[in-house]
Amino acid sequence: MVRFKSRYFLCEIVFENPESRQWMEDKNVFKAVKDAIVQTHGDFGHSCCALRLIVKYLNAYTGIALLRCRKEFYRMLWSALPFITFLENKNQKYPCFFNTLHVGGTIRTSQKFLIQYNRKQLHLLLKDCTTDGEKVYFKSNPNTFACEYTGITFLVNPVKCFET
């Protein structure tokens, strides 16, 4: 039996208006990625990437998405992501861009990277805290699933999200 190798893209979807994230669904992200591949690589790129392309994980609160594609053609997906300029939902276009945070061979490596990335983001938020109450909140709730501060939501413990 042959094992199919994949690559996992951990992406941050950054919207002009952060409130636009609330409607984000995996089918909208999948359609935008597929359209970007067709736009940049044509039918050949679409047929190469379509076999194993899937949105494995999407968190609308943090704007984090995990995309899976075949190992042989991951460069096509990687080169198409910068061409995504909007996500569409119910005939409304929301301007955004994809920031690729990590490319890995397993979900586990992407998960480890996401935990480290979120810890760094929380440390940056802790430095920006102005009152003692804010500092106490962040220090006393290290395993909070989602912390909101200054309108930005960060995922702290993504282990729960990846378990199915």
PDB file of C-alpha atoms in Angstrom:
ATOM      1  CA  MET A   1       0.000   0.000   0.000  1.00  0.00           C
ATOM      2  CA  VAL A   2       1.327   3.420  -0.959  1.00  0.00           C
ATOM      3  CA  ARG A   3       1.149   6.387   1.345  1.00  0.00           C
ATOM      4  CA  PHE A   4       0.161   9.663  -0.281  1.00  0.00           C
ATOM      5  CA  LYS A   5       2.365  12.496   0.928  1.00  0.00           C
ATOM      6  CA  SER A   6       0.884  15.911   1.502  1.00  0.00           C
ATOM      7  CA  ARG A   7       1.959  19.401   2.431  1.00  0.00           C
ATOM      8  CA  TYR A   8       0.059  21.510   4.928  1.00  0.00           C
ATOM      9  CA  PHE A   9      -0.109  25.290   4.626  1.00  0.00           C
ATOM     10  CA  LEU A  10      -0.828  27.219   7.797  1.00  0.00           C
ATOM     11  CA  CYS A  11      -2.193  30.574   6.644  1.00  0.00           C
ATOM     12  CA  GLU A  12      -3.463  33.661   8.361  1.00  0.00           C
ATOM     13  CA  ILE A  13      -6.304  35.363   6.510  1.00  0.00           C
ATOM     14  CA  VAL A  14      -6.045  39.103   7.108  1.00  0.00           C
ATOM     15  CA  PHE A  15      -9.112  41.213   6.335  1.00  0.00           C
ATOM     16  CA  GLU A  16      -9.229  44.981   5.893  1.00  0.00           C
ATOM     17  CA  ASN A  17     -12.165  44.990   8.287  1.00  0.00           C
ATOM     18  CA  PRO A  18     -11.623  42.410  11.083  1.00  0.00           C
ATOM     19  CA  GLU A  19     -15.381  42.109  11.590  1.00  0.00           C
ATOM     20  CA  SER A  20     -15.615  40.443   8.170  1.00  0.00           C
ATOM     21  CA  ARG A  21     -14.109  37.259   9.623  1.00  0.00           C
ATOM     22  CA  GLN A  22     -17.344  36.249  11.332  1.00  0.00           C
ATOM     23  CA  TRP A  23     -18.973  34.849   8.174  1.00  0.00           C
ATOM     24  CA  MET A  24     -15.869  33.030   6.929  1.00  0.00           C
ATOM     25  CA  GLU A  25     -16.509  29.385   6.012  1.00  0.00           C
ATOM     26  CA  ASP A  26     -14.280  26.659   4.635  1.00  0.00           C
ATOM     27  CA  LYS A  27     -16.200  26.480   1.353  1.00  0.00           C
ATOM     28  CA  ASN A  28     -15.546  30.200   0.701  1.00  0.00           C
ATOM     29  CA  VAL A  29     -11.836  29.774   1.400  1.00  0.00           C
ATOM     30  CA  PHE A  30     -11.687  26.648  -0.771  1.00  0.00           C
ATOM     31  CA  LYS A  31     -13.388  28.443  -3.675  1.00  0.00           C
ATOM     32  CA  ALA A  32     -11.024  31.425  -3.417  1.00  0.00           C
ATOM     33  CA  VAL A  33      -7.953  29.159  -3.361  1.00  0.00           C
ATOM     34  CA  LYS A  34      -9.239  27.107  -6.279  1.00  0.00           C
ATOM     35  CA  ASP A  35      -9.986  30.249  -8.309  1.00  0.00           C
ATOM     36  CA  ALA A  36      -6.513  31.631  -7.578  1.00  0.00           C
ATOM     37  CA  ILE A  37      -4.899  28.399  -8.799  1.00  0.00           C
ATOM     38  CA  VAL A  38      -6.961  28.519 -11.998  1.00  0.00           C
ATOM     39  CA  GLN A  39      -6.067  32.189 -12.488  1.00  0.00           C
ATOM     40  CA  THR A  40      -2.316  31.650 -12.074  1.00  0.00           C
ATOM     41  CA  HIS A  41      -1.754  28.141 -13.470  1.00  0.00           C
ATOM     42  CA  GLY A  42      -4.799  27.481 -15.635  1.00  0.00           C
ATOM     43  CA  ASP A  43      -6.503  24.128 -16.072  1.00  0.00           C
ATOM     44  CA  PHE A  44      -3.246  22.229 -15.631  1.00  0.00           C
ATOM     45  CA  GLY A  45      -2.703  23.733 -12.182  1.00  0.00           C
ATOM     46  CA  HIS A  46      -6.301  23.113 -11.226  1.00  0.00           C
ATOM     47  CA  SER A  47      -6.189  19.459 -12.233  1.00  0.00           C
ATOM     48  CA  CYS A  48      -2.878  18.911 -10.406  1.00  0.00           C
ATOM     49  CA  CYS A  49      -4.015  20.491  -7.153  1.00  0.00           C
ATOM     50  CA  ALA A  50      -7.681  19.455  -7.173  1.00  0.00           C
ATOM     51  CA  LEU A  51      -7.089  15.842  -6.164  1.00  0.00           C
ATOM     52  CA  ARG A  52      -6.041  16.416  -2.557  1.00  0.00           C
ATOM     53  CA  LEU A  53      -6.710  20.111  -2.006  1.00  0.00           C
ATOM     54  CA  ILE A  54      -8.837  20.614   1.083  1.00  0.00           C
ATOM     55  CA  VAL A  55      -9.332  23.089   3.905  1.00  0.00           C
ATOM     56  CA  LYS A  56      -8.546  20.903   6.925  1.00  0.00           C
ATOM     57  CA  TYR A  57      -9.047  23.538   9.608  1.00  0.00           C
ATOM     58  CA  LEU A  58     -10.496  27.032   9.718  1.00  0.00           C
ATOM     59  CA  ASN A  59     -10.940  29.291  12.707  1.00  0.00           C
ATOM     60  CA  ALA A  60     -13.087  32.297  11.884  1.00  0.00           C
ATOM     61  CA  TYR A  61     -12.193  34.046  15.150  1.00  0.00           C
ATOM     62  CA  THR A  62      -8.445  34.070  14.552  1.00  0.00           C
ATOM     63  CA  GLY A  63      -8.418  33.928  10.758  1.00  0.00           C
ATOM     64  CA  ILE A  64      -6.190  30.834  10.749  1.00  0.00           C
ATOM     65  CA  ALA A  65      -6.637  28.239   8.003  1.00  0.00           C
ATOM     66  CA  LEU A  66      -4.880  24.931   7.374  1.00  0.00           C
ATOM     67  CA  LEU A  67      -4.803  23.827   3.728  1.00  0.00           C
ATOM     68  CA  ARG A  68      -3.692  20.407   2.503  1.00  0.00           C
ATOM     69  CA  CYS A  69      -2.416  19.631  -0.989  1.00  0.00           C
ATOM     70  CA  ARG A  70      -0.317  16.980  -2.729  1.00  0.00           C
ATOM     71  CA  LYS A  71       3.407  17.126  -2.085  1.00  0.00           C
ATOM     72  CA  GLU A  72       4.304  17.118  -5.781  1.00  0.00           C
ATOM     73  CA  PHE A  73       2.323  20.271  -6.505  1.00  0.00           C
ATOM     74  CA  TYR A  74       2.547  22.299  -3.303  1.00  0.00           C
ATOM     75  CA  ARG A  75       4.610  24.996  -5.048  1.00  0.00           C
ATOM     76  CA  MET A  76       1.663  25.714  -7.342  1.00  0.00           C
ATOM     77  CA  LEU A  77      -0.571  26.348  -4.358  1.00  0.00           C
ATOM     78  CA  TRP A  78       2.122  28.404  -2.660  1.00  0.00           C
ATOM     79  CA  SER A  79       2.560  30.618  -5.720  1.00  0.00           C
ATOM     80  CA  ALA A  80      -1.207  31.104  -6.109  1.00  0.00           C
ATOM     81  CA  LEU A  81      -1.941  32.270  -2.537  1.00  0.00           C
ATOM     82  CA  PRO A  82      -0.666  35.865  -3.010  1.00  0.00           C
ATOM     83  CA  PHE A  83      -3.205  36.347  -5.802  1.00  0.00           C
ATOM     84  CA  ILE A  84      -6.170  35.959  -3.446  1.00  0.00           C
ATOM     85  CA  THR A  85      -7.398  39.502  -2.860  1.00  0.00           C
ATOM     86  CA  PHE A  86     -10.919  38.880  -1.578  1.00  0.00           C
ATOM     87  CA  LEU A  87     -13.267  36.242  -0.206  1.00  0.00           C
ATOM     88  CA  GLU A  88     -16.826  36.145  -1.457  1.00  0.00           C
ATOM     89  CA  ASN A  89     -19.954  35.297   0.490  1.00  0.00           C
ATOM     90  CA  LYS A  90     -23.510  35.771  -0.771  1.00  0.00           C
ATOM     91  CA  ASN A  91     -22.380  38.035  -3.635  1.00  0.00           C
ATOM     92  CA  GLN A  92     -20.409  40.281  -1.265  1.00  0.00           C
ATOM     93  CA  LYS A  93     -16.654  40.609  -1.693  1.00  0.00           C
ATOM     94  CA  TYR A  94     -14.529  41.146   1.404  1.00  0.00           C
ATOM     95  CA  PRO A  95     -10.960  42.364   0.699  1.00  0.00           C
ATOM     96  CA  CYS A  96      -8.284  40.228   2.330  1.00  0.00           C
ATOM     97  CA  PHE A  97      -4.936  38.569   1.774  1.00  0.00           C
ATOM     98  CA  PHE A  98      -3.346  35.283   2.790  1.00  0.00           C
ATOM     99  CA  ASN A  99      -0.229  35.373   4.945  1.00  0.00           C
ATOM    100  CA  THR A 100       1.506  31.973   4.806  1.00  0.00           C
ATOM    101  CA  LEU A 101       2.879  31.280   8.279  1.00  0.00           C
ATOM    102  CA  HIS A 102       4.206  27.743   7.860  1.00  0.00           C
ATOM    103  CA  VAL A 103       4.495  24.917   5.343  1.00  0.00           C
ATOM    104  CA  GLY A 104       4.842  21.466   6.878  1.00  0.00           C
ATOM    105  CA  GLY A 105       4.667  17.796   6.080  1.00  0.00           C
ATOM    106  CA  THR A 106       2.247  16.836   8.855  1.00  0.00           C
ATOM    107  CA  ILE A 107      -0.627  18.367  10.754  1.00  0.00           C
ATOM    108  CA  ARG A 108       1.371  17.870  13.941  1.00  0.00           C
ATOM    109  CA  THR A 109       4.252  20.109  12.812  1.00  0.00           C
ATOM    110  CA  SER A 110       1.773  22.782  11.767  1.00  0.00           C
ATOM    111  CA  GLN A 111       0.064  22.479  15.138  1.00  0.00           C
ATOM    112  CA  LYS A 112       3.364  22.874  17.010  1.00  0.00           C
ATOM    113  CA  PHE A 113       4.228  25.929  14.943  1.00  0.00           C
ATOM    114  CA  LEU A 114       0.802  27.461  15.604  1.00  0.00           C
ATOM    115  CA  ILE A 115       1.224  27.023  19.361  1.00  0.00           C
ATOM    116  CA  GLN A 116       4.624  28.760  19.269  1.00  0.00           C
ATOM    117  CA  TYR A 117       3.299  31.512  17.014  1.00  0.00           C
ATOM    118  CA  ASN A 118       0.358  32.227  19.302  1.00  0.00           C
ATOM    119  CA  ARG A 119       2.568  32.272  22.385  1.00  0.00           C
ATOM    120  CA  LYS A 120       4.757  34.910  20.732  1.00  0.00           C
ATOM    121  CA  GLN A 121       1.674  36.943  19.851  1.00  0.00           C
ATOM    122  CA  LEU A 122       0.416  36.756  23.435  1.00  0.00           C
ATOM    123  CA  HIS A 123       3.793  37.888  24.771  1.00  0.00           C
ATOM    124  CA  LEU A 124       3.601  40.878  22.442  1.00  0.00           C
ATOM    125  CA  LEU A 125       0.117  41.642  23.747  1.00  0.00           C
ATOM    126  CA  LEU A 126       1.332  41.320  27.328  1.00  0.00           C
ATOM    127  CA  LYS A 127       4.032  43.919  26.658  1.00  0.00           C
ATOM    128  CA  ASP A 128       1.377  46.296  25.321  1.00  0.00           C
ATOM    129  CA  CYS A 129      -0.838  45.977  28.409  1.00  0.00           C
ATOM    130  CA  THR A 130      -1.216  49.303  30.166  1.00  0.00           C
ATOM    131  CA  THR A 131      -3.065  48.348  33.340  1.00  0.00           C
ATOM    132  CA  ASP A 132      -2.367  45.706  35.945  1.00  0.00           C
ATOM    133  CA  GLY A 133      -5.827  44.240  35.370  1.00  0.00           C
ATOM    134  CA  GLU A 134      -4.993  43.390  31.777  1.00  0.00           C
ATOM    135  CA  LYS A 135      -1.687  41.797  32.793  1.00  0.00           C
ATOM    136  CA  VAL A 136      -3.391  39.719  35.490  1.00  0.00           C
ATOM    137  CA  TYR A 137      -5.994  38.546  32.977  1.00  0.00           C
ATOM    138  CA  PHE A 138      -3.405  37.293  30.497  1.00  0.00           C
ATOM    139  CA  LYS A 139      -1.219  35.700  33.177  1.00  0.00           C
ATOM    140  CA  SER A 140      -4.099  33.985  34.993  1.00  0.00           C
ATOM    141  CA  ASN A 141      -5.705  32.551  31.836  1.00  0.00           C
ATOM    142  CA  PRO A 142      -2.846  30.860  29.931  1.00  0.00           C
ATOM    143  CA  ASN A 143      -5.055  28.078  28.544  1.00  0.00           C
ATOM    144  CA  THR A 144      -7.905  30.277  27.445  1.00  0.00           C
ATOM    145  CA  PHE A 145      -9.204  29.098  24.106  1.00  0.00           C
ATOM    146  CA  ALA A 146      -9.506  32.582  22.613  1.00  0.00           C
ATOM    147  CA  CYS A 147      -8.362  35.829  24.188  1.00  0.00           C
ATOM    148  CA  GLU A 148      -9.621  39.111  22.839  1.00  0.00           C
ATOM    149  CA  TYR A 149      -7.609  42.252  23.312  1.00  0.00           C
ATOM    150  CA  THR A 150      -7.818  45.490  21.307  1.00  0.00           C
ATOM    151  CA  GLY A 151     -10.143  43.904  18.775  1.00  0.00           C
ATOM    152  CA  ILE A 152      -7.710  41.126  17.833  1.00  0.00           C
ATOM    153  CA  THR A 153      -8.429  37.528  18.734  1.00  0.00           C
ATOM    154  CA  PHE A 154      -5.621  35.025  19.214  1.00  0.00           C
ATOM    155  CA  LEU A 155      -5.867  31.282  19.525  1.00  0.00           C
ATOM    156  CA  VAL A 156      -3.925  30.110  22.553  1.00  0.00           C
ATOM    157  CA  ASN A 157      -4.492  26.384  22.773  1.00  0.00           C
ATOM    158  CA  PRO A 158      -5.172  25.001  19.273  1.00  0.00           C
ATOM    159  CA  VAL A 159      -4.767  21.376  20.374  1.00  0.00           C
ATOM    160  CA  LYS A 160      -8.512  21.195  20.997  1.00  0.00           C
ATOM    161  CA  CYS A 161      -9.241  22.475  17.490  1.00  0.00           C
ATOM    162  CA  PHE A 162      -7.218  19.851  15.648  1.00  0.00           C
ATOM    163  CA  GLU A 163      -8.669  16.901  17.555  1.00  0.00           C
ATOM    164  CA  THR A 164     -11.577  15.334  15.702  1.00  0.00           C
TER     165      THR A 164
END
